[in-house]
C-alpha cells in the first residue's frame, strides 16, 4: 500500500522505513480514542459487556491499521462503528472493516454523500476530492 513512499525514499540509503515501529503508538491512540468515544456515549452505549467489546475493538482496529499511524484513517475506522449499536452488530462491523485505507474512505464518502444536507455534502465532496 505504501510502495510509492518506499520507491521515492529508496534513493536515501540512510533512511529506513519500518511500519512495525508504530505499533505501540497506534495501540495507544486506539485505546485512548476508544475510551473517549465510550465516555462520550458515541460507542458501546447499549452494550452490557463494554470491557470485552472494547478490547475486541481495540485489537481489531489496531490490527487493521497495518502499522500506519494515519490518525484520520484510524478515527474513520472507529467512526464507522458509531452507527451500529448492539454487540452483535459491532462484531459484524469489525469483521467487515475495509482492509485498505482507500476502501474505507470510499465507504465513508458514499455514506456521507447520501445522508448529509446539501452544503455539508459539498464540503464532504471537496474534502474527498
CSV table of N, CA and C in Angstrom, one decimal:
chain,number,residue,atom,x,y,z
A,1,UNK,N,0.8,-1.2,0.0
A,1,UNK,CA,0.0,0.0,0.0
A,1,UNK,C,0.9,1.3,0.0
A,2,UNK,N,2.0,1.2,0.5
A,2,UNK,CA,2.9,2.4,0.6
A,2,UNK,C,4.1,2.3,-0.3
A,3,UNK,N,4.0,1.6,-1.3
A,3,UNK,CA,5.1,1.4,-2.2
A,3,UNK,C,5.6,2.7,-2.9
A,4,UNK,N,4.7,3.6,-3.1
A,4,UNK,CA,5.1,4.9,-3.7
A,4,UNK,C,6.1,5.6,-2.7
A,5,UNK,N,5.8,5.6,-1.4
A,5,UNK,CA,6.7,6.2,-0.5
A,5,UNK,C,8.0,5.5,-0.4
A,6,UNK,N,8.0,4.2,-0.4
A,6,UNK,CA,9.2,3.3,-0.3
A,6,UNK,C,10.0,3.6,-1.6
A,7,UNK,N,9.4,3.6,-2.8
A,7,UNK,CA,10.1,3.9,-4.0
A,7,UNK,C,10.8,5.2,-4.0
A,8,UNK,N,10.1,6.2,-3.6
A,8,UNK,CA,10.6,7.6,-3.6
A,8,UNK,C,11.8,7.7,-2.6
A,9,UNK,N,11.7,7.1,-1.5
A,9,UNK,CA,12.7,7.2,-0.5
A,9,UNK,C,13.9,6.2,-0.6
A,10,UNK,N,13.8,5.3,-1.5
A,10,UNK,CA,14.9,4.3,-1.7
A,10,UNK,C,16.2,4.9,-2.1
A,11,UNK,N,16.2,6.1,-2.6
A,11,UNK,CA,17.5,6.8,-3.0
A,11,UNK,C,18.2,7.4,-1.8
A,12,UNK,N,17.6,7.3,-0.7
A,12,UNK,CA,18.2,7.9,0.6
A,12,UNK,C,18.6,6.7,1.4
A,13,UNK,N,19.9,6.2,1.2
A,13,UNK,CA,20.3,5.0,1.9
A,13,UNK,C,20.3,5.0,3.4
A,14,UNK,N,20.4,6.1,4.0
A,14,UNK,CA,20.4,6.2,5.5
A,14,UNK,C,19.1,6.3,6.1
A,15,UNK,N,18.0,6.3,5.3
A,15,UNK,CA,16.7,6.3,5.8
A,15,UNK,C,16.0,5.0,5.6
A,16,UNK,N,15.6,4.4,6.8
A,16,UNK,CA,15.0,3.1,6.7
A,16,UNK,C,13.6,3.2,7.3
A,17,UNK,N,12.6,2.8,6.5
A,17,UNK,CA,11.2,2.8,6.9
A,17,UNK,C,10.8,1.5,7.5
A,18,UNK,N,10.1,1.5,8.6
A,18,UNK,CA,9.6,0.3,9.2
A,18,UNK,C,8.3,0.7,9.8
A,19,UNK,N,7.2,0.2,9.3
A,19,UNK,CA,5.9,0.5,9.8
A,19,UNK,C,5.6,-0.3,11.1
A,20,UNK,N,6.4,-1.3,11.4
A,20,UNK,CA,6.2,-2.0,12.7
A,20,UNK,C,6.6,-1.2,13.9
A,21,UNK,N,7.4,-0.1,13.7
A,21,UNK,CA,7.8,0.7,14.8
A,21,UNK,C,6.6,1.5,15.4
A,22,UNK,N,5.6,1.6,14.7
A,22,UNK,CA,4.4,2.4,15.1
A,22,UNK,C,3.4,1.7,15.9
A,23,UNK,N,3.6,0.4,16.1
A,23,UNK,CA,2.6,-0.4,16.8
A,23,UNK,C,2.1,0.1,18.1
A,24,UNK,N,3.1,0.5,18.9
A,24,UNK,CA,2.8,1.0,20.3
A,24,UNK,C,2.0,2.3,20.2
A,25,UNK,N,2.5,3.2,19.3
A,25,UNK,CA,1.8,4.5,19.2
A,25,UNK,C,0.3,4.3,18.7
A,26,UNK,N,0.2,3.4,17.8
A,26,UNK,CA,-1.2,3.1,17.2
A,26,UNK,C,-2.0,2.5,18.3
A,27,UNK,N,-1.5,1.5,19.0
A,27,UNK,CA,-2.3,0.9,20.1
A,27,UNK,C,-2.7,1.9,21.2
A,28,UNK,N,-1.8,2.8,21.5
A,28,UNK,CA,-2.1,3.8,22.5
A,28,UNK,C,-3.2,4.8,22.0
A,29,UNK,N,-3.1,5.2,20.7
A,29,UNK,CA,-4.1,6.1,20.1
A,29,UNK,C,-5.5,5.4,20.1
A,30,UNK,N,-5.5,4.2,19.6
A,30,UNK,CA,-6.8,3.4,19.5
A,30,UNK,C,-7.4,3.2,20.9
A,31,UNK,N,-6.6,2.8,21.9
A,31,UNK,CA,-7.1,2.7,23.2
A,31,UNK,C,-7.7,4.0,23.8
A,32,UNK,N,-7.0,5.1,23.6
A,32,UNK,CA,-7.4,6.4,24.1
A,32,UNK,C,-8.7,6.8,23.4
A,33,UNK,N,-8.6,6.8,22.1
A,33,UNK,CA,-9.8,7.2,21.3
A,33,UNK,C,-11.0,6.4,21.6
A,34,UNK,N,-10.9,5.1,21.7
A,34,UNK,CA,-12.0,4.2,22.0
A,34,UNK,C,-12.6,4.6,23.4
A,35,UNK,N,-11.7,4.8,24.4
A,35,UNK,CA,-12.2,5.1,25.7
A,35,UNK,C,-13.0,6.4,25.7
A,36,UNK,N,-12.5,7.4,25.0
A,36,UNK,CA,-13.1,8.7,24.9
A,36,UNK,C,-14.5,8.6,24.2
A,37,UNK,N,-14.6,7.8,23.1
A,37,UNK,CA,-15.9,7.6,22.5
A,37,UNK,C,-16.9,6.9,23.4
A,38,UNK,N,-16.4,6.0,24.2
A,38,UNK,CA,-17.3,5.3,25.1
A,38,UNK,C,-17.8,6.2,26.2
A,39,UNK,N,-16.9,7.0,26.7
A,39,UNK,CA,-17.3,8.0,27.8
A,39,UNK,C,-18.3,9.0,27.2
A,40,UNK,N,-18.1,9.4,25.9
A,40,UNK,CA,-19.0,10.4,25.3
A,40,UNK,C,-20.3,9.8,24.9
A,41,UNK,N,-20.4,8.5,25.0
A,41,UNK,CA,-21.7,7.8,24.7
A,41,UNK,C,-21.9,7.6,23.2
A,42,UNK,N,-20.8,7.7,22.4
A,42,UNK,CA,-20.9,7.5,21.0
A,42,UNK,C,-20.6,6.1,20.6
A,43,UNK,N,-20.0,5.3,21.5
A,43,UNK,CA,-19.6,4.0,21.2
A,43,UNK,C,-20.0,3.0,22.3
A,44,UNK,N,-20.6,1.9,22.0
A,44,UNK,CA,-21.0,0.9,23.0
A,44,UNK,C,-22.0,1.4,24.0
A,45,UNK,N,-22.8,2.4,23.7
A,45,UNK,CA,-23.7,2.9,24.7
A,45,UNK,C,-24.8,2.0,25.1
A,46,UNK,N,-25.1,1.0,24.2
A,46,UNK,CA,-26.1,0.0,24.6
A,46,UNK,C,-25.5,-1.4,25.0
A,47,UNK,N,-24.2,-1.4,25.1
A,47,UNK,CA,-23.6,-2.7,25.4
A,47,UNK,C,-23.6,-3.0,26.8
A,48,UNK,N,-23.9,-4.3,27.1
A,48,UNK,CA,-23.9,-4.8,28.5
A,48,UNK,C,-22.5,-5.4,28.9
A,49,UNK,N,-21.6,-5.5,27.9
A,49,UNK,CA,-20.3,-6.1,28.1
A,49,UNK,C,-19.3,-5.2,27.5
A,50,UNK,N,-19.2,-3.9,28.0
A,50,UNK,CA,-18.4,-2.9,27.4
A,50,UNK,C,-16.9,-3.3,27.4
A,51,UNK,N,-16.4,-3.8,28.5
A,51,UNK,CA,-14.9,-4.1,28.5
A,51,UNK,C,-14.5,-5.1,27.5
A,52,UNK,N,-15.3,-6.2,27.4
A,52,UNK,CA,-14.9,-7.2,26.4
A,52,UNK,C,-15.0,-6.7,25.0
A,53,UNK,N,-16.0,-6.0,24.7
A,53,UNK,CA,-16.2,-5.5,23.3
A,53,UNK,C,-15.2,-4.4,23.0
A,54,UNK,N,-14.9,-3.6,24.1
A,54,UNK,CA,-13.8,-2.5,23.9
A,54,UNK,C,-12.5,-3.2,23.5
A,55,UNK,N,-12.2,-4.3,24.2
A,55,UNK,CA,-10.9,-5.0,23.9
A,55,UNK,C,-10.9,-5.5,22.5
A,56,UNK,N,-12.0,-6.1,22.1
A,56,UNK,CA,-12.2,-6.6,20.7
A,56,UNK,C,-12.0,-5.5,19.7
A,57,UNK,N,-12.6,-4.3,19.9
A,57,UNK,CA,-12.5,-3.2,19.0
A,57,UNK,C,-11.0,-2.7,18.9
A,58,UNK,N,-10.4,-2.6,20.1
A,58,UNK,CA,-9.0,-2.1,20.1
A,58,UNK,C,-8.1,-3.1,19.3
A,59,UNK,N,-8.3,-4.3,19.6
A,59,UNK,CA,-7.5,-5.4,18.9
A,59,UNK,C,-7.7,-5.3,17.4
A,60,UNK,N,-8.9,-5.3,16.9
A,60,UNK,CA,-9.2,-5.3,15.5
A,60,UNK,C,-8.8,-4.1,14.8
A,61,UNK,N,-9.1,-2.9,15.4
A,61,UNK,CA,-8.7,-1.6,14.7
A,61,UNK,C,-7.2,-1.5,14.7
A,62,UNK,N,-6.5,-1.9,15.7
A,62,UNK,CA,-5.0,-1.8,15.8
A,62,UNK,C,-4.5,-2.7,14.7
A,63,UNK,N,-5.0,-3.9,14.6
A,63,UNK,CA,-4.6,-4.9,13.6
A,63,UNK,C,-4.8,-4.3,12.2
A,64,UNK,N,-6.0,-3.7,11.9
A,64,UNK,CA,-6.3,-3.2,10.6
A,64,UNK,C,-5.5,-2.0,10.2
A,65,UNK,N,-4.9,-1.3,11.2
A,65,UNK,CA,-4.0,-0.1,10.9
A,65,UNK,C,-2.8,-0.5,10.1
A,66,UNK,N,-2.4,-1.8,10.2
A,66,UNK,CA,-1.2,-2.3,9.5
A,66,UNK,C,0.0,-1.5,9.7
A,67,UNK,N,0.2,-1.0,10.9
A,67,UNK,CA,1.4,-0.3,11.2
A,67,UNK,C,1.4,1.2,10.7
A,68,UNK,N,0.3,1.7,10.2
A,68,UNK,CA,0.3,3.0,9.7
A,68,UNK,C,-0.4,3.9,10.7
A,69,UNK,N,0.3,4.9,11.2
A,69,UNK,CA,-0.3,5.8,12.1
A,69,UNK,C,-0.9,7.0,11.3
A,70,UNK,N,-1.9,6.7,10.6
A,70,UNK,CA,-2.7,7.8,9.9
A,70,UNK,C,-3.9,8.0,10.8
A,71,UNK,N,-3.9,9.0,11.6
A,71,UNK,CA,-4.9,9.2,12.6
A,71,UNK,C,-6.3,9.3,12.0
A,72,UNK,N,-6.4,10.0,10.8
A,72,UNK,CA,-7.7,10.1,10.2
A,72,UNK,C,-8.3,8.7,9.8
A,73,UNK,N,-7.4,7.8,9.4
A,73,UNK,CA,-8.0,6.5,9.0
A,73,UNK,C,-8.4,5.7,10.2
A,74,UNK,N,-7.6,5.8,11.3
A,74,UNK,CA,-8.0,5.1,12.5
A,74,UNK,C,-9.3,5.7,13.1
A,75,UNK,N,-9.3,7.0,13.1
A,75,UNK,CA,-10.5,7.7,13.6
A,75,UNK,C,-11.7,7.3,12.7
A,76,UNK,N,-11.5,7.1,11.4
A,76,UNK,CA,-12.6,6.7,10.5
A,76,UNK,C,-13.0,5.3,10.8
A,77,UNK,N,-12.1,4.4,11.1
A,77,UNK,CA,-12.5,3.1,11.5
A,77,UNK,C,-13.4,3.1,12.7
A,78,UNK,N,-13.0,3.9,13.7
A,78,UNK,CA,-13.8,4.0,14.9
A,78,UNK,C,-15.2,4.7,14.6
A,79,UNK,N,-15.1,5.7,13.7
A,79,UNK,CA,-16.4,6.4,13.4
A,79,UNK,C,-17.3,5.4,12.6
A,80,UNK,N,-16.8,4.5,11.9
A,80,UNK,CA,-17.7,3.6,11.2
A,80,UNK,C,-18.5,2.7,12.1
A,81,UNK,N,-18.1,2.7,13.4
A,81,UNK,CA,-18.8,1.9,14.4
A,81,UNK,C,-19.9,2.6,15.1
A,82,UNK,N,-19.9,4.0,14.9
A,82,UNK,CA,-21.0,4.8,15.5
A,82,UNK,C,-22.4,4.3,15.2
A,83,UNK,N,-22.6,4.0,14.0
A,83,UNK,CA,-24.0,3.7,13.5
A,83,UNK,C,-24.5,2.3,14.0
A,84,UNK,N,-23.6,1.5,14.5
A,84,UNK,CA,-24.1,0.2,15.0
A,84,UNK,C,-24.2,0.2,16.5
A,85,UNK,N,-25.2,-0.4,17.0
A,85,UNK,CA,-25.4,-0.3,18.5
A,85,UNK,C,-25.3,-1.5,19.3
A,86,UNK,N,-25.7,-2.7,18.7
A,86,UNK,CA,-25.7,-3.9,19.5
A,86,UNK,C,-24.4,-4.6,19.5
A,87,UNK,N,-24.1,-5.4,20.4
A,87,UNK,CA,-22.8,-6.1,20.5
A,87,UNK,C,-22.6,-6.9,19.2
A,88,UNK,N,-23.7,-7.6,18.8
A,88,UNK,CA,-23.6,-8.5,17.6
A,88,UNK,C,-23.3,-7.6,16.4
A,89,UNK,N,-24.0,-6.5,16.2
A,89,UNK,CA,-23.8,-5.6,15.1
A,89,UNK,C,-22.4,-5.0,15.1
A,90,UNK,N,-21.8,-4.7,16.2
A,90,UNK,CA,-20.5,-4.2,16.3
A,90,UNK,C,-19.5,-5.2,15.9
A,91,UNK,N,-19.7,-6.5,16.4
A,91,UNK,CA,-18.8,-7.5,16.0
A,91,UNK,C,-18.8,-7.8,14.5
A,92,UNK,N,-20.0,-7.8,13.9
A,92,UNK,CA,-20.2,-8.0,12.5
A,92,UNK,C,-19.4,-6.9,11.7
A,93,UNK,N,-19.6,-5.6,12.2
A,93,UNK,CA,-18.9,-4.5,11.5
A,93,UNK,C,-17.4,-4.6,11.6
A,94,UNK,N,-16.9,-5.0,12.8
A,94,UNK,CA,-15.5,-5.2,12.9
A,94,UNK,C,-14.9,-6.2,11.9
A,95,UNK,N,-15.7,-7.2,11.7
A,95,UNK,CA,-15.3,-8.3,10.7
A,95,UNK,C,-15.4,-7.8,9.3
A,96,UNK,N,-16.1,-6.7,9.0
A,96,UNK,CA,-16.2,-6.2,7.7
A,96,UNK,C,-15.4,-4.9,7.5
A,97,UNK,N,-14.6,-4.5,8.4
A,97,UNK,CA,-13.8,-3.2,8.2
A,97,UNK,C,-12.9,-3.4,7.0
A,98,UNK,N,-13.0,-2.4,6.1
A,98,UNK,CA,-12.1,-2.5,4.9
A,98,UNK,C,-10.6,-2.6,5.2
A,99,UNK,N,-9.9,-3.5,4.6
A,99,UNK,CA,-8.5,-3.7,5.0
A,99,UNK,C,-7.6,-2.5,4.4
A,100,UNK,N,-8.1,-1.8,3.4
A,100,UNK,CA,-7.3,-0.8,2.8
A,100,UNK,C,-7.9,0.6,3.1
A,101,UNK,N,-7.1,1.6,3.3
A,101,UNK,CA,-7.5,2.9,3.6
A,101,UNK,C,-8.4,3.5,2.5
A,102,UNK,N,-8.0,3.2,1.3
A,102,UNK,CA,-8.8,3.7,0.2
A,102,UNK,C,-10.3,3.2,0.2
A,103,UNK,N,-10.4,1.9,0.6
A,103,UNK,CA,-11.7,1.3,0.6
A,103,UNK,C,-12.6,1.9,1.8
A,104,UNK,N,-11.9,2.2,2.9
A,104,UNK,CA,-12.6,2.9,4.0
A,104,UNK,C,-13.1,4.3,3.6
A,105,UNK,N,-12.2,5.0,3.0
A,105,UNK,CA,-12.6,6.4,2.5
A,105,UNK,C,-13.7,6.3,1.5
A,106,UNK,N,-13.7,5.4,0.6
A,106,UNK,CA,-14.8,5.3,-0.4
A,106,UNK,C,-16.1,4.9,0.3
A,107,UNK,N,-16.0,4.0,1.3
A,107,UNK,CA,-17.2,3.7,2.0
A,107,UNK,C,-17.8,4.9,2.8
A,108,UNK,N,-16.9,5.6,3.5
A,108,UNK,CA,-17.4,6.8,4.2
A,108,UNK,C,-17.9,7.9,3.3
A,109,UNK,N,-17.3,8.0,2.1
A,109,UNK,CA,-17.7,9.0,1.2
A,109,UNK,C,-19.1,8.7,0.7
A,110,UNK,N,-19.3,7.5,0.3
A,110,UNK,CA,-20.7,7.1,-0.2
A,110,UNK,C,-21.7,7.3,0.9
A,111,UNK,N,-21.4,6.9,2.2
A,111,UNK,CA,-22.3,7.1,3.3
A,111,UNK,C,-22.6,8.6,3.5
A,112,UNK,N,-21.6,9.4,3.6
A,112,UNK,CA,-21.8,10.8,3.9
A,112,UNK,C,-22.5,11.6,2.8
A,113,UNK,N,-22.2,11.2,1.6
A,113,UNK,CA,-22.8,12.0,0.5
A,113,UNK,C,-24.3,11.6,0.3
A,114,UNK,N,-24.7,10.5,0.9
A,114,UNK,CA,-26.1,10.2,0.8
A,114,UNK,C,-26.9,10.8,2.0
A,115,UNK,N,-26.3,11.0,3.1
A,115,UNK,CA,-27.0,11.4,4.3
A,115,UNK,C,-26.9,12.9,4.7
A,116,UNK,N,-26.0,13.6,4.1
A,116,UNK,CA,-25.8,15.0,4.6
A,116,UNK,C,-26.7,16.0,3.8
A,117,UNK,N,-26.9,17.1,4.5
A,117,UNK,CA,-27.6,18.2,3.8
A,117,UNK,C,-26.7,18.7,2.6
A,118,UNK,N,-27.3,19.5,1.7
A,118,UNK,CA,-26.6,19.9,0.5
A,118,UNK,C,-25.2,20.6,0.8
A,119,UNK,N,-25.2,21.5,1.7
A,119,UNK,CA,-23.9,22.2,2.0
A,119,UNK,C,-22.9,21.3,2.6
A,120,UNK,N,-23.3,20.5,3.5
A,120,UNK,CA,-22.4,19.5,4.1
A,120,UNK,C,-21.9,18.5,3.1
A,121,UNK,N,-22.8,18.1,2.2
A,121,UNK,CA,-22.4,17.2,1.1
A,121,UNK,C,-21.3,17.8,0.2
A,122,UNK,N,-21.5,19.1,-0.1
A,122,UNK,CA,-20.5,19.8,-1.0
A,122,UNK,C,-19.1,19.8,-0.2
A,123,UNK,N,-19.2,20.1,1.0
A,123,UNK,CA,-17.9,20.1,1.8
A,123,UNK,C,-17.3,18.8,1.8
A,124,UNK,N,-18.1,17.7,2.0
A,124,UNK,CA,-17.5,16.4,2.0
A,124,UNK,C,-16.9,16.0,0.7
A,125,UNK,N,-17.6,16.3,-0.4
A,125,UNK,CA,-17.1,16.0,-1.7
A,125,UNK,C,-15.8,16.8,-2.0
A,126,UNK,N,-15.7,18.0,-1.6
A,126,UNK,CA,-14.5,18.8,-1.7
A,126,UNK,C,-13.3,18.2,-0.9
A,127,UNK,N,-13.7,17.7,0.3
A,127,UNK,CA,-12.6,17.1,1.2
A,127,UNK,C,-12.1,15.8,0.6
A,128,UNK,N,-12.9,15.1,-0.1
A,128,UNK,CA,-12.5,13.8,-0.6
A,128,UNK,C,-11.9,13.9,-2.0
A,129,UNK,N,-12.0,15.1,-2.6
A,129,UNK,CA,-11.5,15.3,-4.0
A,129,UNK,C,-10.1,15.6,-4.0
